Amino acid sequence: MTIMIRAGVATDATALAELAARTFRETFAADNRPGDMALHIADAYGASQQQRELVDPQIATLLVEVDGQLAGYAQLRSSVAPACVTGEAPVELWRFYIAQPWQGRGVAQALMRRVEPEAYRRGGRTLWLGVWERNERAKAFYQKHGFLDAGSHVFMLGTDAQTDRILVRPVSTVIFNGVA
Ligand SMILES: CC(C)(COP(=O)(O)OP(=O)(O)OC[C@H]1O[C@@H](n2cnc3c(N)ncnc32)[C@H](O)[C@@H]1OP(=O)(O)O)[C@@H](O)C(=O)NCCC(=O)NCCS
């Protein structure tokens, strides 16, 4: 299995939009109302939306390819952190998705190793994220990677007000492959 991670560019928009909508459905469709899923997907995903994100200087998009196929992505975003995030220079790990066939196979770990130097390079010293309180697999994964629960916020999935746990961890100051 060859894993390659690279920065996304505008021409990745169509493939990223398809992957993003698919992985969102894979993860959440079983536990949510179809109408709420449709509203969120229409709002968040689509080639023009992903193209805007790919060129937005406030957002860093990392794509992971396994044996040449797009298998997942991560996005870091400069945003206003919730009050419960008290560490210095927070940067949001906004999205972190691995497609089902590659879950549990080390791809997520490889992507997380690249997220960290990217966050550091962008001036981030604290990583924070919101994860649905019912997303047990993701919570277990983040816990393994040193994230700690700092509080909660409300996430609107369509019309459904859901509770996200806010997780935080310091950005490692170790230099990865000279990137930091
Ligand atoms: C969350 C995600 C990135 C984790 O990557 P992964 O390759 O699945 O991660 P791993 O398998 O190494 O780790 C997940 C841990 O959860 C555990 N786990 C698996 N299924 C679980 C479940 N249903 N409930 C609780 N824990 C579960 C695994 O056993 C593993 O822990 P272990 O290594 O101690 O056994 C990946 O599953 C994913 O992209 N999911 C869909 C999108 C998503 O939820 N993104 C996060 C949004 S905030």
JSON list of C-alpha atoms and ligand atoms in Angstrom, two decimals:
[
{"chain": "A", "resi": 1, "resn": "MET", "atom": "CA", "xyz": [0.00, 0.00, 0.00]},
{"chain": "A", "resi": 2, "resn": "THR", "atom": "CA", "xyz": [1.59, 3.28, -1.10]},
{"chain": "A", "resi": 3, "resn": "ILE", "atom": "CA", "xyz": [0.33, 6.32, 0.80]},
{"chain": "A", "resi": 4, "resn": "MET", "atom": "CA", "xyz": [0.94, 9.76, -0.67]},
{"chain": "A", "resi": 5, "resn": "ILE", "atom": "CA", "xyz": [-0.17, 12.98, 1.00]},
{"chain": "A", "resi": 6, "resn": "ARG", "atom": "CA", "xyz": [-0.16, 16.30, -0.83]},
{"chain": "A", "resi": 7, "resn": "ALA", "atom": "CA", "xyz": [-1.68, 19.74, -0.71]},
{"chain": "A", "resi": 8, "resn": "GLY", "atom": "CA", "xyz": [-4.95, 19.99, -2.60]},
{"chain": "A", "resi": 9, "resn": "VAL", "atom": "CA", "xyz": [-5.17, 22.41, -5.57]},
{"chain": "A", "resi": 10, "resn": "ALA", "atom": "CA", "xyz": [-8.12, 23.97, -7.38]},
{"chain": "A", "resi": 11, "resn": "THR", "atom": "CA", "xyz": [-8.24, 21.21, -10.00]},
{"chain": "A", "resi": 12, "resn": "ASP", "atom": "CA", "xyz": [-8.94, 18.68, -7.24]},
{"chain": "A", "resi": 13, "resn": "ALA", "atom": "CA", "xyz": [-12.33, 20.31, -6.54]},
{"chain": "A", "resi": 14, "resn": "THR", "atom": "CA", "xyz": [-14.58, 17.82, -8.33]},
{"chain": "A", "resi": 15, "resn": "ALA", "atom": "CA", "xyz": [-12.86, 14.74, -6.88]},
{"chain": "A", "resi": 16, "resn": "LEU", "atom": "CA", "xyz": [-12.71, 16.29, -3.42]},
{"chain": "A", "resi": 17, "resn": "ALA", "atom": "CA", "xyz": [-16.40, 17.26, -3.50]},
{"chain": "A", "resi": 18, "resn": "GLU", "atom": "CA", "xyz": [-17.35, 13.69, -4.43]},
{"chain": "A", "resi": 19, "resn": "LEU", "atom": "CA", "xyz": [-15.14, 12.18, -1.72]},
{"chain": "A", "resi": 20, "resn": "ALA", "atom": "CA", "xyz": [-16.31, 14.67, 0.90]},
{"chain": "A", "resi": 21, "resn": "ALA", "atom": "CA", "xyz": [-20.03, 14.05, 0.28]},
{"chain": "A", "resi": 22, "resn": "ARG", "atom": "CA", "xyz": [-19.48, 10.26, 0.12]},
{"chain": "A", "resi": 23, "resn": "THR", "atom": "CA", "xyz": [-17.49, 10.04, 3.34]},
{"chain": "A", "resi": 24, "resn": "PHE", "atom": "CA", "xyz": [-19.98, 12.33, 5.11]},
{"chain": "A", "resi": 25, "resn": "ARG", "atom": "CA", "xyz": [-22.85, 10.04, 4.07]},
{"chain": "A", "resi": 26, "resn": "GLU", "atom": "CA", "xyz": [-20.90, 6.88, 5.00]},
{"chain": "A", "resi": 27, "resn": "THR", "atom": "CA", "xyz": [-20.27, 8.28, 8.46]},
{"chain": "A", "resi": 28, "resn": "PHE", "atom": "CA", "xyz": [-23.54, 9.92, 9.38]},
{"chain": "A", "resi": 29, "resn": "ALA", "atom": "CA", "xyz": [-26.46, 8.77, 7.17]},
{"chain": "A", "resi": 30, "resn": "ALA", "atom": "CA", "xyz": [-27.41, 5.82, 9.39]},
{"chain": "A", "resi": 31, "resn": "ASP", "atom": "CA", "xyz": [-27.88, 8.03, 12.48]},
{"chain": "A", "resi": 32, "resn": "ASN", "atom": "CA", "xyz": [-29.53, 11.11, 11.01]},
{"chain": "A", "resi": 33, "resn": "ARG", "atom": "CA", "xyz": [-32.70, 12.15, 9.18]},
{"chain": "A", "resi": 34, "resn": "PRO", "atom": "CA", "xyz": [-32.37, 12.11, 5.37]},
{"chain": "A", "resi": 35, "resn": "GLY", "atom": "CA", "xyz": [-33.69, 15.68, 5.16]},
{"chain": "A", "resi": 36, "resn": "ASP", "atom": "CA", "xyz": [-31.03, 17.01, 7.55]},
{"chain": "A", "resi": 37, "resn": "MET", "atom": "CA", "xyz": [-28.32, 15.10, 5.69]},
{"chain": "A", "resi": 38, "resn": "ALA", "atom": "CA", "xyz": [-29.51, 16.52, 2.36]},
{"chain": "A", "resi": 39, "resn": "LEU", "atom": "CA", "xyz": [-29.58, 20.09, 3.70]},
{"chain": "A", "resi": 40, "resn": "HIS", "atom": "CA", "xyz": [-26.06, 19.83, 5.09]},
{"chain": "A", "resi": 41, "resn": "ILE", "atom": "CA", "xyz": [-24.60, 18.13, 2.02]},
{"chain": "A", "resi": 42, "resn": "ALA", "atom": "CA", "xyz": [-26.18, 20.71, -0.32]},
{"chain": "A", "resi": 43, "resn": "ASP", "atom": "CA", "xyz": [-24.72, 23.49, 1.83]},
{"chain": "A", "resi": 44, "resn": "ALA", "atom": "CA", "xyz": [-21.23, 22.07, 2.45]},
{"chain": "A", "resi": 45, "resn": "TYR", "atom": "CA", "xyz": [-20.27, 20.01, -0.58]},
{"chain": "A", "resi": 46, "resn": "GLY", "atom": "CA", "xyz": [-20.14, 20.54, -4.31]},
{"chain": "A", "resi": 47, "resn": "ALA", "atom": "CA", "xyz": [-17.37, 21.28, -6.81]},
{"chain": "A", "resi": 48, "resn": "SER", "atom": "CA", "xyz": [-17.71, 25.08, -6.61]},
{"chain": "A", "resi": 49, "resn": "GLN", "atom": "CA", "xyz": [-17.78, 25.02, -2.80]},
{"chain": "A", "resi": 50, "resn": "GLN", "atom": "CA", "xyz": [-14.67, 22.80, -2.60]},
{"chain": "A", "resi": 51, "resn": "GLN", "atom": "CA", "xyz": [-12.93, 24.92, -5.23]},
{"chain": "A", "resi": 52, "resn": "ARG", "atom": "CA", "xyz": [-13.46, 28.01, -3.06]},
{"chain": "A", "resi": 53, "resn": "GLU", "atom": "CA", "xyz": [-12.02, 26.14, -0.07]},
{"chain": "A", "resi": 54, "resn": "LEU", "atom": "CA", "xyz": [-9.01, 24.86, -2.02]},
{"chain": "A", "resi": 55, "resn": "VAL", "atom": "CA", "xyz": [-7.93, 28.40, -2.95]},
{"chain": "A", "resi": 56, "resn": "ASP", "atom": "CA", "xyz": [-8.87, 30.02, 0.36]},
{"chain": "A", "resi": 57, "resn": "PRO", "atom": "CA", "xyz": [-5.67, 31.12, 2.19]},
{"chain": "A", "resi": 58, "resn": "GLN", "atom": "CA", "xyz": [-7.45, 30.61, 5.54]},
{"chain": "A", "resi": 59, "resn": "ILE", "atom": "CA", "xyz": [-7.86, 26.89, 4.76]},
{"chain": "A", "resi": 60, "resn": "ALA", "atom": "CA", "xyz": [-5.21, 24.21, 4.17]},
{"chain": "A", "resi": 61, "resn": "THR", "atom": "CA", "xyz": [-6.42, 21.06, 2.44]},
{"chain": "A", "resi": 62, "resn": "LEU", "atom": "CA", "xyz": [-4.35, 17.88, 2.55]},
{"chain": "A", "resi": 63, "resn": "LEU", "atom": "CA", "xyz": [-5.33, 14.98, 0.29]},
{"chain": "A", "resi": 64, "resn": "VAL", "atom": "CA", "xyz": [-4.27, 11.42, 0.93]},
{"chain": "A", "resi": 65, "resn": "GLU", "atom": "CA", "xyz": [-3.96, 9.01, -1.97]},
{"chain": "A", "resi": 66, "resn": "VAL", "atom": "CA", "xyz": [-3.57, 5.27, -1.52]},
{"chain": "A", "resi": 67, "resn": "ASP", "atom": "CA", "xyz": [-2.14, 3.44, -4.53]},
{"chain": "A", "resi": 68, "resn": "GLY", "atom": "CA", "xyz": [-3.06, 6.46, -6.65]},
{"chain": "A", "resi": 69, "resn": "GLN", "atom": "CA", "xyz": [-6.69, 6.68, -5.46]},
{"chain": "A", "resi": 70, "resn": "LEU", "atom": "CA", "xyz": [-8.09, 9.52, -3.37]},
{"chain": "A", "resi": 71, "resn": "ALA", "atom": "CA", "xyz": [-8.73, 7.95, 0.04]},
{"chain": "A", "resi": 72, "resn": "GLY", "atom": "CA", "xyz": [-9.23, 10.82, 2.45]},
{"chain": "A", "resi": 73, "resn": "TYR", "atom": "CA", "xyz": [-8.59, 14.44, 3.28]},
{"chain": "A", "resi": 74, "resn": "ALA", "atom": "CA", "xyz": [-7.97, 16.83, 6.11]},
{"chain": "A", "resi": 75, "resn": "GLN", "atom": "CA", "xyz": [-8.64, 20.56, 6.31]},
{"chain": "A", "resi": 76, "resn": "LEU", "atom": "CA", "xyz": [-7.14, 23.04, 8.73]},
{"chain": "A", "resi": 77, "resn": "ARG", "atom": "CA", "xyz": [-8.89, 26.36, 9.09]},
{"chain": "A", "resi": 78, "resn": "SER", "atom": "CA", "xyz": [-8.03, 29.68, 10.70]},
{"chain": "A", "resi": 79, "resn": "SER", "atom": "CA", "xyz": [-11.18, 30.49, 12.65]},
{"chain": "A", "resi": 80, "resn": "VAL", "atom": "CA", "xyz": [-12.37, 31.91, 15.94]},
{"chain": "A", "resi": 81, "resn": "ALA", "atom": "CA", "xyz": [-11.92, 29.16, 18.54]},
{"chain": "A", "resi": 82, "resn": "PRO", "atom": "CA", "xyz": [-14.60, 28.49, 21.14]},
{"chain": "A", "resi": 83, "resn": "ALA", "atom": "CA", "xyz": [-13.94, 29.98, 24.60]},
{"chain": "A", "resi": 84, "resn": "CYS", "atom": "CA", "xyz": [-13.09, 26.55, 26.06]},
{"chain": "A", "resi": 85, "resn": "VAL", "atom": "CA", "xyz": [-10.00, 26.40, 23.81]},
{"chain": "A", "resi": 86, "resn": "THR", "atom": "CA", "xyz": [-7.47, 28.20, 25.96]},
{"chain": "A", "resi": 87, "resn": "GLY", "atom": "CA", "xyz": [-4.13, 27.07, 24.47]},
{"chain": "A", "resi": 88, "resn": "GLU", "atom": "CA", "xyz": [-1.95, 29.50, 22.53]},
{"chain": "A", "resi": 89, "resn": "ALA", "atom": "CA", "xyz": [-2.41, 30.12, 18.79]},
{"chain": "A", "resi": 90, "resn": "PRO", "atom": "CA", "xyz": [-5.34, 27.77, 18.12]},
{"chain": "A", "resi": 91, "resn": "VAL", "atom": "CA", "xyz": [-5.94, 26.32, 14.66]},
{"chain": "A", "resi": 92, "resn": "GLU", "atom": "CA", "xyz": [-8.99, 24.26, 13.82]},
{"chain": "A", "resi": 93, "resn": "LEU", "atom": "CA", "xyz": [-8.76, 20.75, 12.43]},
{"chain": "A", "resi": 94, "resn": "TRP", "atom": "CA", "xyz": [-11.97, 21.41, 10.57]},
{"chain": "A", "resi": 95, "resn": "ARG", "atom": "CA", "xyz": [-12.39, 18.17, 8.63]},
{"chain": "A", "resi": 96, "resn": "PHE", "atom": "CA", "xyz": [-10.64, 14.83, 8.84]},
{"chain": "A", "resi": 97, "resn": "TYR", "atom": "CA", "xyz": [-12.15, 12.03, 6.76]},
{"chain": "A", "resi": 98, "resn": "ILE", "atom": "CA", "xyz": [-10.87, 8.66, 5.55]},
{"chain": "A", "resi": 99, "resn": "ALA", "atom": "CA", "xyz": [-13.09, 6.68, 3.14]},
{"chain": "A", "resi": 100, "resn": "GLN", "atom": "CA", "xyz": [-14.40, 3.42, 4.55]},
{"chain": "A", "resi": 101, "resn": "PRO", "atom": "CA", "xyz": [-12.16, 0.95, 2.67]},
{"chain": "A", "resi": 102, "resn": "TRP", "atom": "CA", "xyz": [-9.09, 2.58, 4.19]},
{"chain": "A", "resi": 103, "resn": "GLN", "atom": "CA", "xyz": [-10.27, 2.99, 7.77]},
{"chain": "A", "resi": 104, "resn": "GLY", "atom": "CA", "xyz": [-8.40, 0.94, 10.36]},
{"chain": "A", "resi": 105, "resn": "ARG", "atom": "CA", "xyz": [-5.40, 0.55, 8.02]},
{"chain": "A", "resi": 106, "resn": "GLY", "atom": "CA", "xyz": [-3.01, 3.25, 9.16]},
{"chain": "A", "resi": 107, "resn": "VAL", "atom": "CA", "xyz": [-4.04, 5.84, 6.58]},
{"chain": "A", "resi": 108, "resn": "ALA", "atom": "CA", "xyz": [-5.59, 8.11, 9.21]},
{"chain": "A", "resi": 109, "resn": "GLN", "atom": "CA", "xyz": [-2.40, 7.94, 11.29]},
{"chain": "A", "resi": 110, "resn": "ALA", "atom": "CA", "xyz": [-0.32, 8.93, 8.26]},
{"chain": "A", "resi": 111, "resn": "LEU", "atom": "CA", "xyz": [-2.60, 11.87, 7.56]},
{"chain": "A", "resi": 112, "resn": "MET", "atom": "CA", "xyz": [-2.53, 13.02, 11.19]},
{"chain": "A", "resi": 113, "resn": "ARG", "atom": "CA", "xyz": [1.30, 13.00, 11.07]},
{"chain": "A", "resi": 114, "resn": "ARG", "atom": "CA", "xyz": [1.11, 15.48, 8.19]},
{"chain": "A", "resi": 115, "resn": "VAL", "atom": "CA", "xyz": [-1.57, 17.65, 9.77]},
{"chain": "A", "resi": 116, "resn": "GLU", "atom": "CA", "xyz": [0.71, 18.52, 12.64]},
{"chain": "A", "resi": 117, "resn": "PRO", "atom": "CA", "xyz": [3.60, 20.13, 10.71]},
{"chain": "A", "resi": 118, "resn": "GLU", "atom": "CA", "xyz": [1.09, 21.89, 8.47]},
{"chain": "A", "resi": 119, "resn": "ALA", "atom": "CA", "xyz": [-0.61, 23.37, 11.54]},
{"chain": "A", "resi": 120, "resn": "TYR", "atom": "CA", "xyz": [2.78, 24.41, 12.92]},
{"chain": "A", "resi": 121, "resn": "ARG", "atom": "CA", "xyz": [3.82, 25.96, 9.60]},
{"chain": "A", "resi": 122, "resn": "ARG", "atom": "CA", "xyz": [0.63, 28.05, 9.65]},
{"chain": "A", "resi": 123, "resn": "GLY", "atom": "CA", "xyz": [1.49, 29.40, 13.09]},
{"chain": "A", "resi": 124, "resn": "GLY", "atom": "CA", "xyz": [-0.79, 27.03, 15.04]},
{"chain": "A", "resi": 125, "resn": "ARG", "atom": "CA", "xyz": [0.39, 25.86, 18.44]},
{"chain": "A", "resi": 126, "resn": "THR", "atom": "CA", "xyz": [-2.92, 24.34, 19.62]},
{"chain": "A", "resi": 127, "resn": "LEU", "atom": "CA", "xyz": [-5.04, 22.03, 17.50]},
{"chain": "A", "resi": 128, "resn": "TRP", "atom": "CA", "xyz": [-8.78, 21.97, 18.22]},
{"chain": "A", "resi": 129, "resn": "LEU", "atom": "CA", "xyz": [-11.71, 20.22, 16.63]},
{"chain": "A", "resi": 130, "resn": "GLY", "atom": "CA", "xyz": [-15.40, 19.49, 17.09]},
{"chain": "A", "resi": 131, "resn": "VAL", "atom": "CA", "xyz": [-16.55, 15.87, 16.95]},
{"chain": "A", "resi": 132, "resn": "TRP", "atom": "CA", "xyz": [-20.15, 14.66, 17.24]},
{"chain": "A", "resi": 133, "resn": "GLU", "atom": "CA", "xyz": [-20.67, 13.26, 20.72]},
{"chain": "A", "resi": 134, "resn": "ARG", "atom": "CA", "xyz": [-22.03, 10.06, 19.12]},
{"chain": "A", "resi": 135, "resn": "ASN", "atom": "CA", "xyz": [-19.07, 9.49, 16.78]},
{"chain": "A", "resi": 136, "resn": "GLU", "atom": "CA", "xyz": [-17.37, 6.88, 18.97]},
{"chain": "A", "resi": 137, "resn": "ARG", "atom": "CA", "xyz": [-14.80, 5.74, 16.43]},
{"chain": "A", "resi": 138, "resn": "ALA", "atom": "CA", "xyz": [-13.54, 9.25, 15.77]},
{"chain": "A", "resi": 139, "resn": "LYS", "atom": "CA", "xyz": [-13.45, 10.03, 19.51]},
{"chain": "A", "resi": 140, "resn": "ALA", "atom": "CA", "xyz": [-11.37, 6.87, 20.11]},
{"chain": "A", "resi": 141, "resn": "PHE", "atom": "CA", "xyz": [-9.02, 7.83, 17.27]},
{"chain": "A", "resi": 142, "resn": "TYR", "atom": "CA", "xyz": [-8.49, 11.38, 18.55]},
{"chain": "A", "resi": 143, "resn": "GLN", "atom": "CA", "xyz": [-7.97, 10.13, 22.10]},
{"chain": "A", "resi": 144, "resn": "LYS", "atom": "CA", "xyz": [-5.24, 7.80, 20.80]},
{"chain": "A", "resi": 145, "resn": "HIS", "atom": "CA", "xyz": [-3.63, 10.88, 19.26]},
{"chain": "A", "resi": 146, "resn": "GLY", "atom": "CA", "xyz": [-3.54, 12.81, 22.49]},
{"chain": "A", "resi": 147, "resn": "PHE", "atom": "CA", "xyz": [-6.60, 15.02, 22.13]},
{"chain": "A", "resi": 148, "resn": "LEU", "atom": "CA", "xyz": [-8.37, 15.94, 25.37]},
{"chain": "A", "resi": 149, "resn": "ASP", "atom": "CA", "xyz": [-11.98, 16.99, 25.93]},
{"chain": "A", "resi": 150, "resn": "ALA", "atom": "CA", "xyz": [-12.23, 20.74, 26.59]},
{"chain": "A", "resi": 151, "resn": "GLY", "atom": "CA", "xyz": [-15.98, 21.35, 26.32]},
{"chain": "A", "resi": 152, "resn": "SER", "atom": "CA", "xyz": [-18.78, 21.32, 23.76]},
{"chain": "A", "resi": 153, "resn": "HIS", "atom": "CA", "xyz": [-20.56, 23.40, 21.17]},
{"chain": "A", "resi": 154, "resn": "VAL", "atom": "CA", "xyz": [-23.69, 23.11, 19.07]},
{"chain": "A", "resi": 155, "resn": "PHE", "atom": "CA", "xyz": [-23.40, 21.93, 15.48]},
{"chain": "A", "resi": 156, "resn": "MET", "atom": "CA", "xyz": [-26.41, 22.33, 13.19]},
{"chain": "A", "resi": 157, "resn": "LEU", "atom": "CA", "xyz": [-26.90, 19.35, 10.91]},
{"chain": "A", "resi": 158, "resn": "GLY", "atom": "CA", "xyz": [-29.64, 20.75, 8.73]},
{"chain": "A", "resi": 159, "resn": "THR", "atom": "CA", "xyz": [-32.39, 21.50, 11.26]},
{"chain": "A", "resi": 160, "resn": "ASP", "atom": "CA", "xyz": [-30.97, 19.25, 14.00]},
{"chain": "A", "resi": 161, "resn": "ALA", "atom": "CA", "xyz": [-29.01, 20.95, 16.81]},
{"chain": "A", "resi": 162, "resn": "GLN", "atom": "CA", "xyz": [-26.34, 18.43, 17.80]},
{"chain": "A", "resi": 163, "resn": "THR", "atom": "CA", "xyz": [-23.68, 18.48, 20.49]},
{"chain": "A", "resi": 164, "resn": "ASP", "atom": "CA", "xyz": [-20.07, 18.31, 19.36]},
{"chain": "A", "resi": 165, "resn": "ARG", "atom": "CA", "xyz": [-17.33, 17.62, 21.89]},
{"chain": "A", "resi": 166, "resn": "ILE", "atom": "CA", "xyz": [-14.47, 20.10, 21.54]},
{"chain": "A", "resi": 167, "resn": "LEU", "atom": "CA", "xyz": [-11.12, 18.32, 21.66]},
{"chain": "A", "resi": 168, "resn": "VAL", "atom": "CA", "xyz": [-7.72, 19.98, 21.95]},
{"chain": "A", "resi": 169, "resn": "ARG", "atom": "CA", "xyz": [-4.05, 19.12, 21.93]},
{"chain": "A", "resi": 170, "resn": "PRO", "atom": "CA", "xyz": [-0.85, 21.11, 21.65]},
{"chain": "A", "resi": 171, "resn": "VAL", "atom": "CA", "xyz": [0.83, 21.08, 18.25]},
{"chain": "A", "resi": 172, "resn": "SER", "atom": "CA", "xyz": [4.03, 19.11, 18.63]},
{"chain": "A", "resi": 173, "resn": "THR", "atom": "CA", "xyz": [7.12, 21.22, 18.20]},
{"chain": "A", "resi": 174, "resn": "VAL", "atom": "CA", "xyz": [9.07, 18.24, 16.90]},
{"chain": "A", "resi": 175, "resn": "ILE", "atom": "CA", "xyz": [10.28, 18.93, 13.38]},
{"chain": "A", "resi": 176, "resn": "PHE", "atom": "CA", "xyz": [8.78, 16.46, 10.89]},
{"chain": "A", "resi": 177, "resn": "ASN", "atom": "CA", "xyz": [10.92, 15.88, 7.81]},
{"chain": "A", "resi": 178, "resn": "GLY", "atom": "CA", "xyz": [12.16, 19.42, 8.09]},
{"chain": "A", "resi": 179, "resn": "VAL", "atom": "CA", "xyz": [8.68, 20.78, 7.33]},
{"chain": "A", "resi": 180, "resn": "ALA", "atom": "CA", "xyz": [8.28, 22.73, 10.58]},
{"chain": "B", "resi": 1, "resn": "LIG", "atom": "C1", "xyz": [-12.21, 8.80, 12.45]},
{"chain": "B", "resi": 1, "resn": "LIG", "atom": "C2", "xyz": [-11.19, 8.18, 11.51]},
{"chain": "B", "resi": 1, "resn": "LIG", "atom": "C3", "xyz": [-10.34, 9.24, 10.88]},
{"chain": "B", "resi": 1, "resn": "LIG", "atom": "C4", "xyz": [-10.30, 7.24, 12.29]},
{"chain": "B", "resi": 1, "resn": "LIG", "atom": "O1", "xyz": [-9.45, 6.55, 11.41]},
{"chain": "B", "resi": 1, "resn": "LIG", "atom": "P1", "xyz": [-9.34, 4.94, 11.49]},
{"chain": "B", "resi": 1, "resn": "LIG", "atom": "O2", "xyz": [-8.40, 4.47, 10.48]},
{"chain": "B", "resi": 1, "resn": "LIG", "atom": "O3", "xyz": [-10.74, 4.41, 11.43]},
{"chain": "B", "resi": 1, "resn": "LIG", "atom": "O4", "xyz": [-8.74, 4.86, 12.95]},
{"chain": "B", "resi": 1, "resn": "LIG", "atom": "P2", "xyz": [-8.27, 3.62, 13.80]},
{"chain": "B", "resi": 1, "resn": "LIG", "atom": "O5", "xyz": [-8.94, 2.37, 13.31]},
{"chain": "B", "resi": 1, "resn": "LIG", "atom": "O6", "xyz": [-6.80, 3.63, 13.92]},
{"chain": "B", "resi": 1, "resn": "LIG", "atom": "O7", "xyz": [-8.75, 4.08, 15.24]},
{"chain": "B", "resi": 1, "resn": "LIG", "atom": "C5", "xyz": [-10.04, 4.11, 15.62]},
{"chain": "B", "resi": 1, "resn": "LIG", "atom": "C6", "xyz": [-10.15, 3.48, 16.99]},
{"chain": "B", "resi": 1, "resn": "LIG", "atom": "O8", "xyz": [-11.55, 3.37, 17.21]},
{"chain": "B", "resi": 1, "resn": "LIG", "atom": "C7", "xyz": [-11.86, 2.04, 17.55]},
{"chain": "B", "resi": 1, "resn": "LIG", "atom": "N1", "xyz": [-13.18, 1.80, 17.01]},
{"chain": "B", "resi": 1, "resn": "LIG", "atom": "C8", "xyz": [-13.51, 1.29, 15.82]},
{"chain": "B", "resi": 1, "resn": "LIG", "atom": "N2", "xyz": [-14.85, 1.25, 15.69]},
{"chain": "B", "resi": 1, "resn": "LIG", "atom": "C9", "xyz": [-15.35, 1.76, 16.84]},
{"chain": "B", "resi": 1, "resn": "LIG", "atom": "C10", "xyz": [-16.67, 1.98, 17.33]},
{"chain": "B", "resi": 1, "resn": "LIG", "atom": "N3", "xyz": [-17.73, 1.70, 16.59]},
{"chain": "B", "resi": 1, "resn": "LIG", "atom": "N4", "xyz": [-16.81, 2.52, 18.55]},
{"chain": "B", "resi": 1, "resn": "LIG", "atom": "C11", "xyz": [-15.74, 2.84, 19.31]},
{"chain": "B", "resi": 1, "resn": "LIG", "atom": "N5", "xyz": [-14.46, 2.66, 18.90]},
{"chain": "B", "resi": 1, "resn": "LIG", "atom": "C12", "xyz": [-14.29, 2.11, 17.68]},
{"chain": "B", "resi": 1, "resn": "LIG", "atom": "C13", "xyz": [-10.81, 1.19, 16.92]},
{"chain": "B", "resi": 1, "resn": "LIG", "atom": "O9", "xyz": [-10.73, -0.04, 17.58]},
{"chain": "B", "resi": 1, "resn": "LIG", "atom": "C14", "xyz": [-9.58, 2.07, 17.07]},
{"chain": "B", "resi": 1, "resn": "LIG", "atom": "O10", "xyz": [-8.98, 1.93, 18.36]},
{"chain": "B", "resi": 1, "resn": "LIG", "atom": "P3", "xyz": [-7.79, 0.86, 18.66]},
{"chain": "B", "resi": 1, "resn": "LIG", "atom": "O11", "xyz": [-6.68, 1.16, 17.69]},
{"chain": "B", "resi": 1, "resn": "LIG", "atom": "O12", "xyz": [-7.42, 1.14, 20.08]},
{"chain": "B", "resi": 1, "resn": "LIG", "atom": "O13", "xyz": [-8.39, -0.48, 18.43]},
{"chain": "B", "resi": 1, "resn": "LIG", "atom": "C15", "xyz": [-11.91, 7.37, 10.39]},
{"chain": "B", "resi": 1, "resn": "LIG", "atom": "O14", "xyz": [-12.61, 6.26, 10.96]},
{"chain": "B", "resi": 1, "resn": "LIG", "atom": "C16", "xyz": [-12.86, 8.21, 9.61]},
{"chain": "B", "resi": 1, "resn": "LIG", "atom": "O15", "xyz": [-12.46, 8.96, 8.73]},
{"chain": "B", "resi": 1, "resn": "LIG", "atom": "N6", "xyz": [-14.16, 8.09, 9.90]},
{"chain": "B", "resi": 1, "resn": "LIG", "atom": "C17", "xyz": [-15.20, 8.76, 9.17]},
{"chain": "B", "resi": 1, "resn": "LIG", "atom": "C18", "xyz": [-15.12, 10.28, 9.24]},
{"chain": "B", "resi": 1, "resn": "LIG", "atom": "C19", "xyz": [-15.07, 10.83, 10.64]},
{"chain": "B", "resi": 1, "resn": "LIG", "atom": "O16", "xyz": [-15.77, 10.39, 11.53]},
{"chain": "B", "resi": 1, "resn": "LIG", "atom": "N7", "xyz": [-14.21, 11.85, 10.77]},
{"chain": "B", "resi": 1, "resn": "LIG", "atom": "C20", "xyz": [-14.04, 12.56, 12.00]},
{"chain": "B", "resi": 1, "resn": "LIG", "atom": "C21", "xyz": [-14.94, 13.73, 11.98]},
{"chain": "B", "resi": 1, "resn": "LIG", "atom": "S1", "xyz": [-14.66, 14.74, 13.40]}
]
